[in-house]
Amino acid sequence: MGKATGFREYNRENPKKRPVEERVKDYKEIYYKLPEDKLSLQAARCMNCGTPFCNWGCPLGNLIPDWNEMIYKGEWNKAFERLSITNTFPEFTGRICPALCEGACTLGINRDAMSNREIELSIIEKAFKEGFVKPNLPRVRTGKNIAIVGSGPSGLAAAAELNSVGHTVTVFERADEIGGLLRYGIPDFKLEKYVVERRVNIMKEEGIIFKTNTNVGVDYPSEELLKNFDVVVLTGGSTIPRDLKVEGRELKGTHFAMDFLRQQNRRVAGKEILEEEITAEGKVVVVIGGGDTGSDCIGTSIRQGAKAVYQYEVMPKPPEERDDSMPWPTFPRTLKVTTSHEEGCTREWCVNTQNSQERMEC
Ligand SMILES: Cc1cc2nc3c(=O)[nH]c(=O)nc-3n(C[C@H](O)[C@H](O)[C@H](O)COP(=O)(O)OP(=O)(O)OC[C@H]3O[C@@H](n4cnc5c(N)ncnc54)[C@H](O)[C@@H]3O)c2cc1C
Ligand code: SF4
């Protein structure tokens, strides 16, 4: 533990956000970083629990209390090394992970939980700035060739791990850029694409081969793949949207989220839009679905200049505080207000799209 009384002395402090009126004019990330002195006090709040529930809550098993103590003591390189044991891409999780660790933090029982995600992001960004992040070249090559099909976060993580133990790895991607949904799904205001490119460049230096515009099974026959590689790892994600079989579904102006979001990410990257352009400019937008993808559609619509944005969710409005159905240390499924919600939209719950004029009994 960095400081035994830290949790009593310091309150949680979240990083500031760019003002709404400024940020809706661009697609840049929203959060400022906390300065190092403030971050050290945030790390000092960690109680180094005998049973660290944060470590249990994190899907990666990140050794959170360890790096919190190191940050309190200013040991940034050590913290980076400890974080790297469990997390291949902290710059992605530090930006977009839902922070399940924070839901499991013991402090959260009667105070604000630790700001682990913010600390994680600061560790990796400092590591990049200071040059701690270096290509991790294997000492020997095994002579085994591995093909990874799909370059989203799962394909990239598999590639990094397999390359680090000496296999020769080729990543195939059917899109024109590497990154999967990190590149062509998640908007830039949540994850700017230089972050993906920076990591991919390091992976190239590590010897990983990337082949874009290659749709395995179409451009590259699977028989050939099986002949040329010892192992094939399938990390193709899912591009099948969940449709709604409702009257009027076929009407002009009704789109899947991914068609809308992908186009905007391409525009931000200065790329050509090959299909019919979708834009929310000057329109009243209805987003069906109250989750994160819906929220990303809201932020994108607002930036494109929508007249008004509504979000309809089929489930009831969640409570603002934990209730008996979500006891600590389970993840609190409480009301989430994202940065896109803050930018201006009307949210409604218990709206069943199949019967658009009716309200479900909640
Ligand atoms: C709009 C949106 C917002 C999201 N926001 C968040 C968030 O804030 N936080 C969070 O934790 N998660 C978020 N997610 C979820 C997260 O993006 C996904 O869970 C994650 O990207 C899945 O990774 P993946 O590698 O399995 O698949 P993907 O990222 O989908 O990557 C799969 C890749 O495989 C390629 N591929 C498929 N078939 C082939 C083939 N035959 N040949 C070559 N390439 C192929 C595809 O083109 C694609 O690039 C969001 C998802 C969406 C859609
Ligand atoms: S923010 Fe996500 S990845 Fe990072 S420690 Fe918490 S749960 Fe793990």
GROMACS .gro file of C-alpha atoms and ligand atoms in nm:
model
  423
    1MET     CA    1   0.000   0.000   0.000
    2GLY     CA    2   0.138   0.340  -0.097
    3LYS     CA    3  -0.019   0.536   0.187
    4ALA     CA    4  -0.211   0.370   0.470
    5THR     CA    5  -0.445   0.663   0.526
    6GLY     CA    6  -0.478   0.772   0.161
    7PHE     CA    7  -0.834   0.645   0.122
    8ARG     CA    8  -0.944   0.861   0.416
    9GLU     CA    9  -0.757   1.172   0.309
   10TYR     CA   10  -0.831   1.196  -0.062
   11ASN     CA   11  -1.151   1.189  -0.260
   12ARG     CA   12  -1.182   1.050  -0.606
   13GLU     CA   13  -1.099   1.307  -0.870
   14ASN     CA   14  -1.200   1.241  -1.228
   15PRO     CA   15  -1.016   1.395  -1.521
   16LYS     CA   16  -1.181   1.700  -1.670
   17LYS     CA   17  -1.364   1.683  -2.000
   18ARG     CA   18  -1.352   1.928  -2.284
   19PRO     CA   19  -1.661   2.152  -2.274
   20VAL     CA   20  -1.955   2.018  -2.474
   21GLU     CA   21  -1.977   2.321  -2.705
   22GLU     CA   22  -1.610   2.279  -2.798
   23ARG     CA   23  -1.593   1.900  -2.835
   24VAL     CA   24  -1.902   1.856  -3.053
   25LYS     CA   25  -1.724   2.052  -3.324
   26ASP     CA   26  -1.461   1.780  -3.374
   27TYR     CA   27  -1.395   1.409  -3.330
   28LYS     CA   28  -1.101   1.439  -3.091
   29GLU     CA   29  -1.092   1.257  -2.756
   30ILE     CA   30  -1.287   1.419  -2.476
   31TYR     CA   31  -1.091   1.369  -2.156
   32TYR     CA   32  -0.790   1.566  -2.035
   33LYS     CA   33  -0.532   1.374  -1.834
   34LEU     CA   34  -0.491   1.429  -1.460
   35PRO     CA   35  -0.151   1.584  -1.380
   36GLU     CA   36   0.099   1.346  -1.219
   37ASP     CA   37   0.078   1.497  -0.869
   38LYS     CA   38  -0.299   1.448  -0.863
   39LEU     CA   39  -0.269   1.101  -1.008
   40SER     CA   40  -0.029   1.005  -0.730
   41LEU     CA   41  -0.294   1.103  -0.472
   42GLN     CA   42  -0.553   0.898  -0.659
   43ALA     CA   43  -0.318   0.599  -0.644
   44ALA     CA   44  -0.270   0.666  -0.272
   45ARG     CA   45  -0.641   0.589  -0.218
   46CYS     CA   46  -0.580   0.217  -0.290
   47MET     CA   47  -0.610   0.011   0.030
   48ASN     CA   48  -0.415  -0.290  -0.107
   49CYS     CA   49  -0.690  -0.521   0.016
   50GLY     CA   50  -0.589  -0.867   0.137
   51THR     CA   51  -0.829  -1.003  -0.124
   52PRO     CA   52  -0.808  -0.754  -0.411
   53PHE     CA   53  -1.153  -0.773  -0.566
   54CYS     CA   54  -1.044  -0.531  -0.840
   55ASN     CA   55  -0.802  -0.794  -0.963
   56TRP     CA   56  -1.089  -1.045  -0.963
   57GLY     CA   57  -1.321  -0.799  -1.140
   58CYS     CA   58  -1.073  -0.719  -1.418
   59PRO     CA   59  -1.114  -0.970  -1.702
   60LEU     CA   60  -0.737  -0.952  -1.761
   61GLY     CA   61  -0.651  -1.010  -1.395
   62ASN     CA   62  -0.455  -0.684  -1.388
   63LEU     CA   63  -0.238  -0.652  -1.075
   64ILE     CA   64  -0.399  -0.324  -0.985
   65PRO     CA   65  -0.292  -0.267  -0.622
   66ASP     CA   66   0.071  -0.331  -0.724
   67TRP     CA   67   0.076  -0.057  -0.987
   68ASN     CA   68  -0.125   0.179  -0.770
   69GLU     CA   69   0.148   0.163  -0.507
   70MET     CA   70   0.419   0.215  -0.768
   71ILE     CA   71   0.245   0.522  -0.908
   72TYR     CA   72   0.208   0.669  -0.560
   73LYS     CA   73   0.585   0.627  -0.523
   74GLY     CA   74   0.653   0.769  -0.870
   75GLU     CA   75   0.791   0.435  -1.002
   76TRP     CA   76   0.645   0.470  -1.352
   77ASN     CA   77   0.867   0.226  -1.538
   78LYS     CA   78   0.809  -0.041  -1.273
   79ALA     CA   79   0.434   0.020  -1.292
   80PHE     CA   80   0.448  -0.013  -1.671
   81GLU     CA   81   0.635  -0.344  -1.642
   82ARG     CA   82   0.383  -0.477  -1.389
   83LEU     CA   83   0.090  -0.368  -1.605
   84SER     CA   84   0.248  -0.530  -1.912
   85ILE     CA   85   0.247  -0.873  -1.744
   86THR     CA   86  -0.129  -0.898  -1.782
   87ASN     CA   87  -0.233  -0.636  -2.037
   88THR     CA   88  -0.108  -0.635  -2.397
   89PHE     CA   89  -0.283  -0.310  -2.489
   90PRO     CA   90  -0.342  -0.083  -2.187
   91GLU     CA   91  -0.382   0.214  -2.421
   92PHE     CA   92  -0.705   0.056  -2.551
   93THR     CA   93  -0.848  -0.063  -2.219
   94GLY     CA   94  -0.741   0.260  -2.047
   95ARG     CA   95  -0.966   0.446  -2.291
   96ILE     CA   96  -1.264   0.222  -2.355
   97CYS     CA   97  -1.284  -0.057  -2.096
   98PRO     CA   98  -1.605  -0.036  -1.889
   99ALA     CA   99  -1.376  -0.063  -1.582
  100LEU     CA  100  -1.522  -0.371  -1.419
  101CYS     CA  101  -1.238  -0.345  -1.165
  102GLU     CA  102  -1.386  -0.022  -1.032
  103GLY     CA  103  -1.723  -0.190  -0.980
  104ALA     CA  104  -1.547  -0.448  -0.762
  105CYS     CA  105  -1.327  -0.200  -0.568
  106THR     CA  106  -1.371  -0.232  -0.189
  107LEU     CA  107  -1.369   0.145  -0.149
  108GLY     CA  108  -1.689   0.144  -0.354
  109ILE     CA  109  -1.881  -0.007  -0.062
  110ASN     CA  110  -1.914   0.329   0.109
  111ARG     CA  111  -1.702   0.575  -0.093
  112ASP     CA  112  -1.618   0.644  -0.455
  113ALA     CA  113  -1.422   0.357  -0.606
  114MET     CA  114  -1.059   0.390  -0.717
  115SER     CA  115  -0.998   0.545  -1.060
  116ASN     CA  116  -0.801   0.245  -1.186
  117ARG     CA  117  -0.875   0.295  -1.554
  118GLU     CA  118  -0.744   0.650  -1.544
  119ILE     CA  119  -0.427   0.533  -1.368
  120GLU     CA  120  -0.385   0.249  -1.618
  121LEU     CA  121  -0.410   0.494  -1.909
  122SER     CA  122  -0.163   0.733  -1.751
  123ILE     CA  123   0.089   0.451  -1.698
  124ILE     CA  124   0.087   0.348  -2.063
  125GLU     CA  125   0.080   0.701  -2.202
  126LYS     CA  126   0.378   0.796  -1.984
  127ALA     CA  127   0.549   0.473  -2.097
  128PHE     CA  128   0.506   0.572  -2.462
  129LYS     CA  129   0.624   0.927  -2.391
  130GLU     CA  130   0.932   0.817  -2.199
  131GLY     CA  131   1.023   0.543  -2.448
  132PHE     CA  132   0.961   0.253  -2.206
  133VAL     CA  133   0.747   0.082  -2.470
  134LYS     CA  134   0.985  -0.105  -2.697
  135PRO     CA  135   0.938  -0.378  -2.956
  136ASN     CA  136   0.937  -0.713  -2.776
  137LEU     CA  137   1.149  -0.924  -3.008
  138PRO     CA  138   1.166  -1.299  -2.943
  139ARG     CA  139   1.513  -1.439  -2.871
  140VAL     CA  140   1.459  -1.742  -3.096
  141ARG     CA  141   1.217  -1.826  -3.375
  142THR     CA  142   1.039  -2.161  -3.353
  143GLY     CA  143   0.999  -2.204  -3.728
  144LYS     CA  144   0.621  -2.233  -3.690
  145ASN     CA  145   0.402  -2.014  -3.910
  146ILE     CA  146   0.077  -1.886  -3.767
  147ALA     CA  147  -0.205  -1.715  -3.957
  148ILE     CA  148  -0.443  -1.487  -3.769
  149VAL     CA  149  -0.766  -1.409  -3.952
  150GLY     CA  150  -0.902  -1.073  -3.835
  151SER     CA  151  -0.713  -0.778  -3.688
  152GLY     CA  152  -0.949  -0.658  -3.413
  153PRO     CA  153  -0.825  -0.648  -3.054
  154SER     CA  154  -0.849  -1.027  -3.019
  155GLY     CA  155  -0.645  -1.089  -3.336
  156LEU     CA  156  -0.388  -0.828  -3.235
  157ALA     CA  157  -0.354  -0.972  -2.885
  158ALA     CA  158  -0.312  -1.326  -3.022
  159ALA     CA  159  -0.054  -1.197  -3.272
  160ALA     CA  160   0.149  -1.015  -3.005
  161GLU     CA  161   0.151  -1.311  -2.767
  162LEU     CA  162   0.233  -1.575  -3.030
  163ASN     CA  163   0.506  -1.360  -3.183
  164SER     CA  164   0.661  -1.296  -2.842
  165VAL     CA  165   0.725  -1.670  -2.795
  166GLY     CA  166   0.896  -1.696  -3.132
  167HIS     CA  167   0.634  -1.803  -3.385
  168THR     CA  168   0.618  -1.625  -3.719
  169VAL     CA  169   0.283  -1.449  -3.732
  170THR     CA  170   0.085  -1.313  -4.027
  171VAL     CA  171  -0.235  -1.118  -3.960
  172PHE     CA  172  -0.494  -1.112  -4.241
  173GLU     CA  173  -0.752  -0.835  -4.250
  174ARG     CA  174  -1.021  -0.789  -4.513
  175ALA     CA  175  -1.059  -0.415  -4.445
  176ASP     CA  176  -0.811  -0.160  -4.576
  177GLU     CA  177  -0.679  -0.086  -4.227
  178ILE     CA  178  -0.581  -0.288  -3.921
  179GLY     CA  179  -0.781  -0.271  -3.598
  180GLY     CA  180  -1.128  -0.422  -3.649
  181LEU     CA  181  -1.389  -0.231  -3.450
  182LEU     CA  182  -1.117  -0.023  -3.286
  183ARG     CA  183  -1.065   0.127  -3.630
  184TYR     CA  184  -1.401   0.114  -3.801
  185GLY     CA  185  -1.652   0.093  -3.517
  186ILE     CA  186  -1.555   0.289  -3.208
  187PRO     CA  187  -1.568   0.663  -3.284
  188ASP     CA  188  -1.255   0.875  -3.269
  189PHE     CA  189  -1.395   1.082  -2.983
  190LYS     CA  190  -1.356   0.767  -2.769
  191LEU     CA  191  -1.041   0.629  -2.930
  192GLU     CA  192  -0.833   0.835  -3.170
  193LYS     CA  193  -0.683   0.617  -3.439
  194TYR     CA  194  -0.322   0.722  -3.388
  195VAL     CA  195  -0.345   0.503  -3.077
  196VAL     CA  196  -0.410   0.195  -3.293
  197GLU     CA  197  -0.147   0.293  -3.549
  198ARG     CA  198   0.115   0.351  -3.281
  199ARG     CA  199   0.066  -0.004  -3.152
  200VAL     CA  200   0.052  -0.163  -3.496
  201ASN     CA  201   0.384   0.004  -3.585
  202ILE     CA  202   0.545  -0.151  -3.278
  203MET     CA  203   0.404  -0.490  -3.372
  204LYS     CA  204   0.551  -0.452  -3.721
  205GLU     CA  205   0.891  -0.381  -3.563
  206GLU     CA  206   0.844  -0.699  -3.362
  207GLY     CA  207   0.828  -0.888  -3.690
  208ILE     CA  208   0.453  -0.940  -3.726
  209ILE     CA  209   0.336  -0.935  -4.086
  210PHE     CA  210   0.009  -0.754  -4.166
  211LYS     CA  211  -0.189  -0.817  -4.484
  212THR     CA  212  -0.484  -0.582  -4.535
  213ASN     CA  213  -0.749  -0.597  -4.812
  214THR     CA  214  -0.733  -0.977  -4.784
  215ASN     CA  215  -1.063  -1.147  -4.719
  216VAL     CA  216  -0.968  -1.500  -4.615
  217GLY     CA  217  -1.194  -1.750  -4.787
  218VAL     CA  218  -1.246  -1.510  -5.079
  219ASP     CA  219  -0.919  -1.339  -5.177
  220TYR     CA  220  -0.710  -1.606  -5.007
  221PRO     CA  221  -0.854  -1.958  -5.030
  222SER     CA  222  -0.875  -2.142  -4.698
  223GLU     CA  223  -0.707  -2.453  -4.850
  224GLU     CA  224  -0.402  -2.240  -4.928
  225LEU     CA  225  -0.406  -2.097  -4.579
  226LEU     CA  226  -0.407  -2.444  -4.425
  227LYS     CA  227  -0.123  -2.551  -4.657
  228ASN     CA  228   0.096  -2.246  -4.585
  229PHE     CA  229   0.051  -2.221  -4.211
  230ASP     CA  230   0.099  -2.460  -3.920
  231VAL     CA  231  -0.181  -2.303  -3.719
  232VAL     CA  232  -0.475  -2.076  -3.812
  233VAL     CA  233  -0.636  -1.857  -3.547
  234LEU     CA  234  -0.985  -1.728  -3.628
  235THR     CA  235  -1.052  -1.386  -3.475
  236GLY     CA  236  -1.305  -1.254  -3.724
  237GLY     CA  237  -1.543  -1.092  -3.476
  238SER     CA  238  -1.904  -1.058  -3.581
  239THR     CA  239  -2.033  -0.841  -3.860
  240ILE     CA  240  -2.388  -0.975  -3.853
  241PRO     CA  241  -2.615  -0.700  -3.720
  242ARG     CA  242  -2.922  -0.778  -3.513
  243ASP     CA  243  -3.216  -0.673  -3.727
  244LEU     CA  244  -3.564  -0.569  -3.613
  245LYS     CA  245  -3.851  -0.729  -3.800
  246VAL     CA  246  -4.086  -0.433  -3.773
  247GLU     CA  247  -4.317  -0.260  -4.012
  248GLY     CA  248  -4.133   0.018  -4.193
  249ARG     CA  249  -3.791  -0.133  -4.135
  250GLU     CA  250  -3.724  -0.101  -4.510
  251LEU     CA  251  -3.796   0.275  -4.517
  252LYS     CA  252  -3.530   0.516  -4.639
  253GLY     CA  253  -3.324   0.659  -4.358
  254THR     CA  254  -3.320   0.344  -4.143
  255HIS     CA  255  -2.968   0.215  -4.099
  256PHE     CA  256  -2.761  -0.027  -3.897
  257ALA     CA  257  -2.534   0.145  -3.648
  258MET     CA  258  -2.220   0.001  -3.798
  259ASP     CA  259  -2.290   0.133  -4.150
  260PHE     CA  260  -2.332   0.478  -3.999
  261LEU     CA  261  -2.033   0.466  -3.763
  262ARG     CA  262  -1.792   0.305  -4.009
  263GLN     CA  263  -1.857   0.581  -4.261
  264GLN     CA  264  -1.783   0.850  -4.007
  265ASN     CA  265  -1.457   0.686  -3.899
  266ARG     CA  266  -1.358   0.673  -4.265
  267ARG     CA  267  -1.442   1.043  -4.308
  268VAL     CA  268  -1.234   1.136  -4.004
  269ALA     CA  269  -0.946   0.936  -4.155
  270GLY     CA  270  -0.988   1.128  -4.482
  271LYS     CA  271  -1.097   0.816  -4.670
  272GLU     CA  272  -1.343   0.785  -4.953
  273ILE     CA  273  -1.699   0.665  -4.883
  274LEU     CA  274  -1.779   0.416  -5.154
  275GLU     CA  275  -2.145   0.344  -5.078
  276GLU     CA  276  -2.441   0.584  -5.039
  277GLU     CA  277  -2.350   0.840  -4.772
  278ILE     CA  278  -2.540   0.838  -4.445
  279THR     CA  279  -2.554   1.162  -4.252
  280ALA     CA  280  -2.756   1.292  -3.960
  281GLU     CA  281  -2.705   1.656  -4.060
  282GLY     CA  282  -3.025   1.856  -4.015
  283LYS     CA  283  -3.225   1.545  -3.923
  284VAL     CA  284  -3.420   1.424  -3.623
  285VAL     CA  285  -3.247   1.100  -3.526
  286VAL     CA  286  -3.395   0.807  -3.336
  287VAL     CA  287  -3.143   0.563  -3.195
  288ILE     CA  288  -3.300   0.228  -3.109
  289GLY     CA  289  -3.100   0.061  -2.836
  290GLY     CA  290  -2.975   0.210  -2.512
  291GLY     CA  291  -2.627   0.055  -2.502
  292ASP     CA  292  -2.278   0.175  -2.590
  293THR     CA  293  -2.319   0.142  -2.966
  294GLY     CA  294  -2.637   0.349  -2.941
  295SER     CA  295  -2.449   0.606  -2.739
  296ASP     CA  296  -2.175   0.623  -3.004
  297CYS     CA  297  -2.446   0.688  -3.265
  298ILE     CA  298  -2.574   0.978  -3.052
  299GLY     CA  299  -2.231   1.144  -3.024
  300THR     CA  300  -2.173   1.096  -3.396
  301SER     CA  301  -2.517   1.234  -3.491
  302ILE     CA  302  -2.463   1.540  -3.275
  303ARG     CA  303  -2.124   1.606  -3.434
  304GLN     CA  304  -2.276   1.570  -3.780
  305GLY     CA  305  -2.531   1.842  -3.694
  306ALA     CA  306  -2.853   1.651  -3.614
  307LYS     CA  307  -3.153   1.868  -3.528
  308ALA     CA  308  -3.251   1.646  -3.236
  309VAL     CA  309  -3.155   1.300  -3.109
  310TYR     CA  310  -3.372   1.050  -2.922
  311GLN     CA  311  -3.261   0.720  -2.772
  312TYR     CA  312  -3.514   0.446  -2.702
  313GLU     CA  313  -3.437   0.149  -2.480
  314VAL     CA  314  -3.659  -0.154  -2.438
  315MET     CA  315  -3.551  -0.220  -2.077
  316PRO     CA  316  -3.665  -0.016  -1.775
  317LYS     CA  317  -3.455   0.278  -1.658
  318PRO     CA  318  -3.181   0.139  -1.430
  319PRO     CA  319  -3.146   0.272  -1.075
  320GLU     CA  320  -2.888   0.542  -1.006
  321GLU     CA  321  -2.742   0.352  -0.708
  322ARG     CA  322  -2.674  -0.018  -0.651
  323ASP     CA  323  -2.974  -0.215  -0.534
  324ASP     CA  324  -3.012  -0.570  -0.400
  325SER     CA  325  -2.998  -0.718  -0.748
  326MET     CA  326  -2.639  -0.599  -0.798
  327PRO     CA  327  -2.457  -0.627  -0.466
  328TRP     CA  328  -2.092  -0.534  -0.435
  329PRO     CA  329  -1.856  -0.668  -0.578
  330THR     CA  330  -2.065  -0.751  -0.884
  331PHE     CA  331  -2.063  -0.494  -1.162
  332PRO     CA  332  -2.318  -0.221  -1.085
  333ARG     CA  333  -2.567  -0.208  -1.369
  334THR     CA  334  -2.672   0.142  -1.269
  335LEU     CA  335  -2.779   0.428  -1.495
  336LYS     CA  336  -2.493   0.515  -1.725
  337VAL     CA  337  -2.460   0.868  -1.856
  338THR     CA  338  -2.199   0.875  -2.130
  339THR     CA  339  -2.024   1.179  -2.270
  340SER     CA  340  -2.254   1.149  -2.574
  341HIS     CA  341  -2.564   1.165  -2.351
  342GLU     CA  342  -2.424   1.482  -2.195
  343GLU     CA  343  -2.399   1.638  -2.539
  344GLY     CA  344  -2.775   1.648  -2.572
  345CYS     CA  345  -3.030   1.376  -2.637
  346THR     CA  346  -3.367   1.268  -2.505
  347ARG     CA  347  -3.362   0.922  -2.349
  348GLU     CA  348  -3.666   0.705  -2.302
  349TRP     CA  349  -3.695   0.362  -2.147
  350CYS     CA  350  -3.950   0.079  -2.178
  351VAL     CA  351  -4.005   0.158  -2.543
  352ASN     CA  352  -4.081  -0.153  -2.744
  353THR     CA  353  -3.996  -0.092  -3.108
  354GLN     CA  354  -4.229  -0.361  -3.238
  355ASN     CA  355  -4.526  -0.158  -3.121
  356SER     CA  356  -4.398   0.191  -3.174
  357GLN     CA  357  -4.704   0.366  -3.032
  358GLU     CA  358  -4.721   0.156  -2.718
  359ARG     CA  359  -4.532   0.152  -2.395
  360MET     CA  360  -4.435  -0.170  -2.225
  361GLU     CA  361  -4.558  -0.224  -1.873
  362CYS     CA  362  -4.246  -0.170  -1.662
  363LIG     C1  363  -1.984   0.097  -3.199
  363LIG     C2  364  -1.912   0.007  -3.103
  363LIG     C3  365  -1.861   0.062  -2.986
  363LIG     C4  366  -1.796  -0.018  -2.894
  363LIG     N1  367  -1.745   0.040  -2.783
  363LIG     C5  368  -1.682  -0.036  -2.692
  363LIG     C6  369  -1.628   0.021  -2.573
  363LIG     O1  370  -1.640   0.142  -2.549
  363LIG     N2  371  -1.564  -0.059  -2.486
  363LIG     C7  372  -1.548  -0.193  -2.511
  363LIG     O2  373  -1.486  -0.261  -2.429
  363LIG     N3  374  -1.596  -0.250  -2.623
  363LIG     C8  375  -1.661  -0.174  -2.713
  363LIG     N4  376  -1.713  -0.232  -2.826
  363LIG     C9  377  -1.693  -0.376  -2.845
  363LIG    C10  378  -1.555  -0.406  -2.903
  363LIG     O3  379  -1.526  -0.318  -3.009
  363LIG    C11  380  -1.553  -0.551  -2.953
  363LIG     O4  381  -1.584  -0.636  -2.844
  363LIG    C12  382  -1.416  -0.590  -3.006
  363LIG     O5  383  -1.374  -0.505  -3.110
  363LIG    C13  384  -1.421  -0.733  -3.057
  363LIG     O6  385  -1.291  -0.764  -3.101
  363LIG     P1  386  -1.264  -0.878  -3.207
  363LIG     O7  387  -1.118  -0.875  -3.234
  363LIG     O8  388  -1.323  -1.005  -3.158
  363LIG     O9  389  -1.349  -0.842  -3.337
  363LIG     P2  390  -1.350  -0.715  -3.433
  363LIG    O10  391  -1.302  -0.592  -3.365
  363LIG    O11  392  -1.483  -0.713  -3.495
  363LIG    O12  393  -1.243  -0.752  -3.545
  363LIG    C14  394  -1.262  -0.859  -3.634
  363LIG    C15  395  -1.187  -0.829  -3.764
  363LIG    O13  396  -1.183  -0.947  -3.841
  363LIG    C16  397  -1.195  -0.909  -3.978
  363LIG     N5  398  -1.238  -1.026  -4.053
  363LIG    C17  399  -1.354  -1.097  -4.038
  363LIG     N6  400  -1.357  -1.200  -4.125
  363LIG    C18  401  -1.242  -1.193  -4.197
  363LIG    C19  402  -1.188  -1.271  -4.304
  363LIG     N7  403  -1.253  -1.376  -4.353
  363LIG     N8  404  -1.067  -1.238  -4.354
  363LIG    C20  405  -1.000  -1.132  -4.304
  363LIG     N9  406  -1.047  -1.054  -4.205
  363LIG    C21  407  -1.165  -1.085  -4.152
  363LIG    C22  408  -1.298  -0.798  -3.974
  363LIG    O14  409  -1.291  -0.718  -4.091
  363LIG    C23  410  -1.254  -0.722  -3.850
  363LIG    O15  411  -1.162  -0.621  -3.881
  363LIG    C24  412  -1.781  -0.156  -2.919
  363LIG    C25  413  -1.831  -0.212  -3.036
  363LIG    C26  414  -1.898  -0.131  -3.127
  363LIG    C27  415  -1.955  -0.192  -3.251
  364SF4     S1  416  -1.003  -0.061  -1.657
  364SF4    FE1  417  -1.062  -0.263  -1.743
  364SF4     S2  418  -0.866  -0.354  -1.813
  364SF4    FE2  419  -0.816  -0.180  -1.680
  364SF4     S3  420  -0.784  -0.273  -1.477
  364SF4    FE3  421  -1.001  -0.208  -1.488
  364SF4     S4  422  -1.118  -0.385  -1.564
  364SF4    FE4  423  -0.899  -0.426  -1.604
   0.00000   0.00000   0.00000
